[in-house]
């Protein structure tokens, strides 16, 4: 479910069930042509479908974090980690960062429970990516439940 689809009343009622926040990171750096930017947004949208569709009713997708420098630096990683921390304070038990572009890894974003990127998945074909993402999210939930 996208953040813009929720009313205040729905959030109050469904909040306990919508325990997973998805934070899309586009990875644009300002050097892309409008065509390239559109392609990257479409690719990210396709990746998000791999989580939003099978887990509708448990996830909320926030607006995308679009622009970063060409070399994702420590300041930007601090910003992303801070954003994950603030989203958790909104009541989300799980924060999932998704980027079809950036070479982010879990060790760079410790405030996120799961980072899904090409660097983490090692998959290229859309069907394989969606299947791998679904498994990653399910594993995140089951590992956290067994630890708790």
Tab-separated table of C-alpha atoms in Angstrom:
chain	number	residue	atom	x	y	z
A	1	UNK	CA	0.000	0.000	0.000
A	2	UNK	CA	1.323	3.423	-0.857
A	3	UNK	CA	1.398	6.125	1.814
A	4	UNK	CA	-0.948	8.293	-0.273
A	5	UNK	CA	-3.660	5.606	-0.279
A	6	UNK	CA	-4.106	5.733	3.510
A	7	UNK	CA	-6.528	7.977	5.331
A	8	UNK	CA	-5.854	9.058	8.900
A	9	UNK	CA	-8.605	6.754	10.153
A	10	UNK	CA	-7.193	3.782	8.222
A	11	UNK	CA	-3.712	4.417	9.605
A	12	UNK	CA	-5.060	4.471	13.153
A	13	UNK	CA	-7.023	1.266	12.575
A	14	UNK	CA	-4.597	-0.672	10.371
A	15	UNK	CA	-1.315	0.673	11.771
A	16	UNK	CA	-0.545	-2.394	13.878
A	17	UNK	CA	-0.879	-4.619	10.798
A	18	UNK	CA	1.051	-2.306	8.478
A	19	UNK	CA	4.316	-3.039	10.258
A	20	UNK	CA	6.744	-2.799	7.337
A	21	UNK	CA	7.878	0.445	5.728
A	22	UNK	CA	9.350	0.299	2.239
A	23	UNK	CA	11.718	3.158	1.424
A	24	UNK	CA	12.504	3.339	-2.301
A	25	UNK	CA	15.840	4.949	-3.218
A	26	UNK	CA	15.969	5.930	-6.868
A	27	UNK	CA	19.673	6.726	-7.003
A	28	UNK	CA	19.475	9.622	-9.435
A	29	UNK	CA	22.431	11.992	-9.295
A	30	UNK	CA	21.370	14.766	-11.666
A	31	UNK	CA	23.481	13.670	-14.615
A	32	UNK	CA	20.687	11.621	-16.195
A	33	UNK	CA	18.710	12.755	-19.195
A	34	UNK	CA	14.933	12.823	-18.719
A	35	UNK	CA	14.799	9.513	-20.610
A	36	UNK	CA	17.391	7.887	-18.321
A	37	UNK	CA	15.624	9.228	-15.223
A	38	UNK	CA	12.340	7.784	-16.487
A	39	UNK	CA	13.984	4.421	-17.149
A	40	UNK	CA	15.410	4.293	-13.617
A	41	UNK	CA	12.051	5.179	-12.082
A	42	UNK	CA	10.348	2.469	-14.144
A	43	UNK	CA	12.926	-0.107	-13.071
A	44	UNK	CA	12.457	0.854	-9.419
A	45	UNK	CA	8.672	0.649	-9.839
A	46	UNK	CA	9.047	-2.861	-11.253
A	47	UNK	CA	11.211	-3.859	-8.306
A	48	UNK	CA	8.719	-2.399	-5.839
A	49	UNK	CA	5.947	-4.481	-7.393
A	50	UNK	CA	7.859	-7.523	-6.139
A	51	UNK	CA	7.156	-6.468	-2.549
A	52	UNK	CA	4.055	-4.283	-2.714
A	53	UNK	CA	1.854	-6.771	-4.534
A	54	UNK	CA	2.487	-9.979	-2.568
A	55	UNK	CA	2.586	-8.203	0.793
A	56	UNK	CA	-0.250	-5.710	0.389
A	57	UNK	CA	-1.865	-5.238	3.775
A	58	UNK	CA	1.403	-5.471	5.664
A	59	UNK	CA	3.603	-2.891	3.933
A	60	UNK	CA	3.484	0.867	3.383
A	61	UNK	CA	5.620	2.372	0.631
A	62	UNK	CA	6.902	5.857	1.375
A	63	UNK	CA	7.868	8.460	-1.259
A	64	UNK	CA	11.142	7.714	-2.998
A	65	UNK	CA	14.411	9.255	-1.912
A	66	UNK	CA	15.530	10.350	-5.368
A	67	UNK	CA	18.862	12.174	-5.511
A	68	UNK	CA	22.285	11.177	-4.217
A	69	UNK	CA	25.789	12.082	-5.320
A	70	UNK	CA	27.598	9.950	-7.868
A	71	UNK	CA	29.637	8.455	-5.047
A	72	UNK	CA	27.211	7.727	-2.209
A	73	UNK	CA	29.189	9.292	0.631
A	74	UNK	CA	29.143	9.047	4.421
A	75	UNK	CA	26.915	12.126	4.796
A	76	UNK	CA	24.279	10.629	2.506
A	77	UNK	CA	24.461	7.292	4.308
A	78	UNK	CA	23.929	9.153	7.603
A	79	UNK	CA	20.880	10.869	6.067
A	80	UNK	CA	19.430	7.541	4.889
A	81	UNK	CA	20.109	5.864	8.236
A	82	UNK	CA	18.515	8.815	10.037
A	83	UNK	CA	15.483	8.589	7.775
A	84	UNK	CA	15.143	4.869	8.548
A	85	UNK	CA	15.327	5.654	12.269
A	86	UNK	CA	12.642	8.349	12.012
A	87	UNK	CA	10.369	6.036	10.010
A	88	UNK	CA	10.722	3.402	12.730
A	89	UNK	CA	9.592	5.999	15.264
A	90	UNK	CA	6.355	6.271	13.276
A	91	UNK	CA	5.567	2.762	14.485
A	92	UNK	CA	7.066	0.520	11.816
A	93	UNK	CA	8.668	-2.653	13.125
A	94	UNK	CA	10.573	-3.207	9.877
A	95	UNK	CA	12.277	-0.845	7.451
A	96	UNK	CA	13.104	-2.146	3.968
A	97	UNK	CA	15.247	-0.018	1.644
A	98	UNK	CA	14.851	-0.852	-2.050
A	99	UNK	CA	17.049	0.491	-4.846
A	100	UNK	CA	17.317	-0.961	-8.318
A	101	UNK	CA	20.281	1.325	-8.986
A	102	UNK	CA	22.580	1.916	-6.022
A	103	UNK	CA	25.183	-0.532	-4.758
A	104	UNK	CA	23.938	-0.219	-1.184
A	105	UNK	CA	24.562	-3.079	1.199
A	106	UNK	CA	23.107	-3.929	4.591
A	107	UNK	CA	26.312	-3.029	6.409
A	108	UNK	CA	26.062	0.557	5.081
A	109	UNK	CA	22.483	0.966	6.365
A	110	UNK	CA	22.327	-0.602	9.829
A	111	UNK	CA	19.124	1.328	10.650
A	112	UNK	CA	17.289	-0.676	7.957
A	113	UNK	CA	16.186	-4.231	8.614
A	114	UNK	CA	16.644	-5.202	4.985
A	115	UNK	CA	18.375	-3.646	1.974
A	116	UNK	CA	17.316	-4.892	-1.439
A	117	UNK	CA	19.630	-3.822	-4.265
A	118	UNK	CA	21.446	-5.475	-7.167
A	119	UNK	CA	24.520	-5.675	-4.920
A	120	UNK	CA	22.529	-7.651	-2.323
A	121	UNK	CA	20.419	-9.826	-4.637
A	122	UNK	CA	22.846	-10.698	-7.422
A	123	UNK	CA	19.864	-11.210	-9.727
A	124	UNK	CA	19.100	-9.488	-13.014
A	125	UNK	CA	15.980	-10.978	-14.605
A	126	UNK	CA	12.731	-9.437	-13.389
A	127	UNK	CA	11.149	-12.760	-12.392
A	128	UNK	CA	14.215	-13.825	-10.449
A	129	UNK	CA	14.461	-10.439	-8.738
A	130	UNK	CA	10.824	-10.553	-7.622
A	131	UNK	CA	11.176	-14.079	-6.319
A	132	UNK	CA	14.414	-13.228	-4.490
A	133	UNK	CA	12.871	-10.092	-2.963
A	134	UNK	CA	9.841	-12.010	-1.719
A	135	UNK	CA	12.095	-14.588	-0.071
A	136	UNK	CA	14.262	-11.858	1.513
A	137	UNK	CA	11.239	-10.137	3.071
A	138	UNK	CA	9.782	-13.410	4.339
A	139	UNK	CA	13.161	-14.357	5.821
A	140	UNK	CA	13.428	-10.945	7.520
A	141	UNK	CA	10.040	-11.436	9.158
A	142	UNK	CA	10.696	-15.032	10.212
A	143	UNK	CA	14.187	-14.366	11.597
A	144	UNK	CA	12.922	-11.435	13.645
A	145	UNK	CA	9.997	-13.488	14.989
A	146	UNK	CA	12.257	-16.376	16.042
A	147	UNK	CA	14.674	-13.970	17.769
A	148	UNK	CA	11.840	-12.245	19.665
